[in-house]
Amino acid sequence: MNFRKLSIAVLFLTTSGTLFYAQEKNDTVKKEKKIEGVIIQGTTKKGTEANIISVQRKSVEVIERVGSVQLEKQGVGDVSVAVTKATGSQKQEGSGQIFIRGLGDRNNSTTINGLQVPSNDPLFKNIDLSIIKTDMIDFVGLEKVYNPKLWGDMSGANVDIVTKVYTGKPYFKVNLGSSVNFNAVQKNNYFLQDGPSYFGFEKIDQPSKNAIVNQGYVFKTSWRNQEVNNPFNTALNFDFGTNFKIGDQGKLSIFGYGGFDNSYEYFTGTTGGAYDGQDNPLRIYNNAEEFKYTTNTTGIVNVNYRINPNHNINLSSNYIHTSEQKLGNYSGYNRDYYDNDPSQERFITQQRRATYRVNDLIANQLRGEHTLSEPLKISWNVGYNRLDSKRPDRQDNVTVFDKQQNYSFFASSNPGANNRYYDQLLENDFVGDLHADYKLGEKAKITLGYSGRYKDSDFKATQYNFRILPAQGTYFVDPNNYDSFFNLGNYQTGAFFDIVTFRGDIKFSPETALLPQTFTSEMTNNAGYINVDYKFTEKFTAQLGLRYENLMQKLTYNTAILQGKINRDYNKILPAFNLKYSLNDQHNLRLAGSKTYTTPLLLETAPFEYVDVDESTIGNVSNYPSDNYNVDLKWEWFPKKNELISLTAFAKYIQNPLARTTINSSSNSVSFMNVGDTGRVFGLEAELRKDIYDSGNTRLYTFVNGTYLNTEQELDNEKITKENQGSGFSASFIKDKDKLQGASEFLANANIGVEHKWGGKNTMDLVVSYSYISDNIYALGFQNRGNMVDKAFSTLDATLKFKLNSGIGFSLSGRNLINPYFQRVQENPLTGNELVARKYKRGTGIGASVSYEF
């Protein structure tokens, strides 16, 4: 085992250490001390609205939480949607990735119980929050203001998912649900690729080297699409909790959750649009369709042992298996495959892509809290995460249809136009935290801590390209039956196609040709931090902190683009302060400032090209971290226990901002680079949680928030050319300044709910939720082409739930009820036109479920 990995593991396992996430908060006024103690003991209601607001009111640090009780009422099933209920957050369309305060995946971080977890997808830094079920959690915390207990690699926010620790009465609950997406069920013929199974556990192996060399075409799955009957979504899950007394003071509590759900979706419309400066199409699939099928199998066990009031140990193990099938048929014009007839009067380019992705993530954590004496508390938290992410048997085909002759032929002699692709990312992630809190009388507390992380990543990818041998016009291709052309018999004749990789021909140089593209990363991060909380008066409390981080990364790569090694070593000193002034029991003023940094992602650095239908993305070995300076000013008003009104002004100054941009190349590829010297964000956030009517057994309430963002970053062509000599990339921006990529100018969420109780424990909840996201830049423009912009859109959801004394529950839900178009356009600054790049509707969903708790 690597020495650094071993040293970190030994350190964490032989010391009593750091709290999984600093929950202990300073009191605002003396009379709150007894209330604080009740909250610490009453862990069964962490996710209630009243407790969420109470913790926020008392905390020295600026925190924002979304509790499990409110999420259940709104029918929110996964954490990605839960986070969008917080102020300033938006979900990227088509994924579980989150933008917070205009800053996307690269700028945010995700933790479970305070410990970092890896992404389940090599394309992203953060885990897809949509795969984590809200039934497993107590609450989701958003830390948009940095404090030194957090890792410094963030500029947007840290999303902390706190899993459920059960301490109530024993119970067992089972839930069965079903739903439909009208786009999917109204499709007469619903298709997916051959190979994957209903539950998403089917293993599709890459052909062995010996089989490829000795036999040639040995792929076990066909190219033929498989029809699916009854594309209805289903969900089955259970959860339970129980407690056992151990001795006079001990208590063992166990919470468990297990579930499976799936989802069928269907999109039709336009995709792949790209244009030159004269509005002429470079690529446009104006007759496109996508079939999408996803599964999620999740299990978690959380065991909590309260030895006595001074000592507590918790063990949790979480397994998440997800799969995604996406089958796309795209018809239109693509100059890269066939550059004649852009108006499609005679020739139409047809592309088929079938993608199967499987992810297995295991997150294990062991943590403890120990009060050794009245002033001293030691807390520790260690974790091991294992990720296995695969894209087995991705299939691509491209043909051209001749409308006059009524036949199809392969589009290009380029072997990559027809291919099968396999990749795998394996990651082992060791992470831990240790800190001690020491109180100095009634006014001060000092926190000293250490955090460590070691992660190794191993990525391999092989793409088998099929080089077409016969001349165009001498053969016929059936796009509905590619197996009639690509088969063992045709390969063995030597007259139809050869199998090649980017390294060469398998027939003539198998040892070289079958070497995969690879990159490996070994990352070690060590950090020490100190926090001092000091209560100057009963109303004014200050927290000053400092964190030092040393980040080392060894990257080795051997791809179609580059071969080499990079060793990087960064030292970051990150100061932070939080000031809180309580005007009275209901009003707080807060001021916070900090320095953080943002590192490029692994696939943004590794020189590997990932080709999708819409774009081709290439990592850039020349990019480097950016530094961020953050300041927040916030006013909070707590009229009642369930109510909150707040207003926040914030600003961020960014040195050497990173951004996605189109590089100068004939292929219009996208990469990532430090695009300018500076960038900045100014913003305002407003939040309202208010009871409109509360009398007897009926309550009418609302939850509204909105965010305004003003962003800008410098764009410097000369800087990019100078700093990217290692990669050879350059850019030709059409402006010297522009908005930050991904930042919407305005975000809003509005919820209105009714809860009614009768006959003891019978309850009814009705919640209607509306969200709005304004325009935002998807990718920066270049040369004489404008920005790619995701246009504004709105969503409307509704949930009606009943819980009865008998333990039976019912729910009805409607999703995406107004069903707007999602539209991405390419702006043209010369003509003023907005040219469609993507346009489709997600479809409305209706669902119902029944549960029984006993």
Phi, psi and omega in degrees: 000142179305139184300318181296318178300316182294317182296319178296315182297316181296318180301315184287323185277349181249008178232150173269122198226229203267140176305136184305330176193126193296101182267338184288128185243148175286145177283145178280314177226161188299324186290355179271354188297316181293322177298319180301318180296323178296321181294320180297321181282329184274061185289349183290345185237035178301326187271003180285155180299318182297318180289321178302313182289323180297316179296319179297320181295321186274338187296138171290320180280155177278115180230157176217130185228151173240117188271159183294328181295313179293322179297320178297318179297323182277357180069026180281121187262342182223163189289331180298319177287325179300318182294326180292347176283347178274155183296135174080013183247145176216147179263132178291128182302132177087005179209175176263013181279147189242137168257132179233123184054038177081002183248133190265201190309316182298330188267354183248169176222159181229134176230152170245118184054037176088353180253138179294148177232149180284162173288151175271004183220125182297346179283349186229162176275320187257150177299144176295109186293343181289345181271354180260122187274139182290341176295343183269353193241159170271316178196167173245125179256137175248116178255090181274349175248127187283143167224155190296350176288341181269153170298143188280353183279070178198145174226343176268290179191162168256130176259114181252120180261114183260112183286159189284129169249116189265132178225011181273201179288148179302141179206163171219132184228136176235141184227132178234127182220162176210151179207168179225144167258120187298330175300318184286313186288337179274353176283122185297318180236109182259125187237148169223170183284164178284138173124295183296156183255175182299318183274352175080018180258358183299130180262120178249109185276146172288140180302142178289158179299317182297320180295317180296315183292317187276328185247330180096253185277100187234025181287133188274339178262152182267170174274352187283138177286147180249129182281140179249131176265142174055070179283067178260139178281143178227156177212132176222122179212161177218154171213156183210159175212143179207162182223151176223134174278138178233108182072201183284326187240344186281152178210126178251123179240142182231130172238137178223148178216140174213142182192160174224136171213158179222169183208132174252131177227159179211132178235144173219142182159226183240143175208166174076009185293129174212140190222157174272185184292345178258018178070013176279138183288135168267330178198134175201119174257093185271003174225082187239148174217147177225131171258133182225129179229126181234150174228154176218119175242119188228141173217140178216141172233127181235113182249123182240127180242108176268100184295313175196180182301342184258351185221132181216137178231140181226136177234128177226144177224126187232125177243129179230122175243124178232151173221152178217127172248133177224121179243119181240137172240119188235128184231129180168228183232136176214111185294336180292338181253322180205105191269005175271153169061061177297338178279355176061035178289327179236317187251137179232125176282133180238122178239136175238130175227128177239123183236134177234121181237134180231131179231135172235119181236128175241125178237114179247135181221142174227126184216158181209156176229134186219116173269106185277331176204177183303319181269347190245128177228128179249135179225146180216156184203120177233149182213153172228126179240141179230125180239133173230106183243128184228146165239084181272133170064047168288134186240136176230136174220141176224126174228167175240132179260126177265109184292329180287316182272348177060047173211165181243149175221159179294142193288328191207156173282352177298118184298332183291350180292332177234118187203164167236138189231138178227133171218165178206134174241123175247131178226136170245127189230115177251127185215148180197165181211142181218126175209160180236134175252128180232121181270134176250085182073209182271348190254334191230153174215135178246134176241125174242134184210164175225138175233143178219149178210136172229127180223128173247137183234136182226113183242133177226141179213137175227131177241120177267112180263145183248107181275119183282131185263315184290153180288150179300140181095350180258004180211165177238138179239131175263107182299344178267359181208071179292340179295339178290343178254311181269098178207170185297320182297313180296325179294317184290337176292334181076012185249351187250310181202155172246158175254122182227161170237181181292346180268348179149187183273131183294327181293322189259334179217065186298322183297322179279316187296329186267007173288126182285162167286136184221152160209143179234149180225138174233112186242130176234130181228122177240137183215144171234147183212158177221139176230138174235119174258130180222127179263101181291318177220180177296341183254334189245122178232140179235145174232122178241136183212163179213137178231137173244131179233137170243117182245121178240136179222132173247117182243124177240133185218146176214092186233182179292346183260310184215160172227131180168194181222151174224130172244124182235144182218114182240140173241126184234130173251120193235096176278157179204150173219149174227123179243133180230128177236118180267108178297320174196194183295343186251343187237133174235144167244135182228142174225130182221147176212153183195166169240134176224184177217167179226122178260149174292152180287166181299314181282350172277345180255316182296132183283070182233137181258124175249120186258123175242176181295320184279324187200165174246127185246132182235132175288157186232113183289351186264354182282166186206168185295151172253155179253143184233137176242124192236143175216139180226139172232123188225139171244134181233140175228128182243084183297318180220177185296330180259006190242148180207136171229128181216155177219130184230135169246135182217159180212148177223133175246125188242127174262130180057058183297144176266145179203156173278131179211156177278126182272162176289108178196159179288341184266000182056040182285156180251140174220189185229135184202165174280102195278343181197180181282323186219161172209165179206157177226129168243139182207158173231135177235140176227140181221140178222122169239113192218136171278120178278321180211130180214104182210127178061239184259009184237136179224130174245125186220166178222154178221112186229137171215156180210151181223133172247132181235139172232113187234156178199144173219149176283147177235117190231104180297319182293321178300316181296316180297318182292318187272351184245035179292330179294322180267338182079011182277150174214166181219158178228081181290148179269353177226162173263354175211150176199174178290161175291140177298130176088354185269116173276144182288329182217134177230144179209145172228135177225126180231138172230134185224153175231129173235138183221136179241145176205155174058039179094261186252011176285132181223152174227132177231131174234123181229130175245128186236134178234138178227146179225135176230126180277181181304147173209153183281125175275316178211143182289146179284167179208159182048237180256022176252139182278183180293151166272124189234130171275121185283160182298146174205163183234155174227149179225124179234156177213144180221134175237124184230142175235137171235128185248159180305328184290351184096356179274140176229148177230151174212147172234138182221148173233131183239140177054052190293328179273348172046064181282166170286135164268127187223129173246131183235158171253119179283145174240107183292342181278315182263344182079007182274154170248111186261132188290125173258318175217143177202121179196169174245139181286332182096146177277143178239139177234134182218162177215151178212158176225140181226159176219127181241132178215000000 
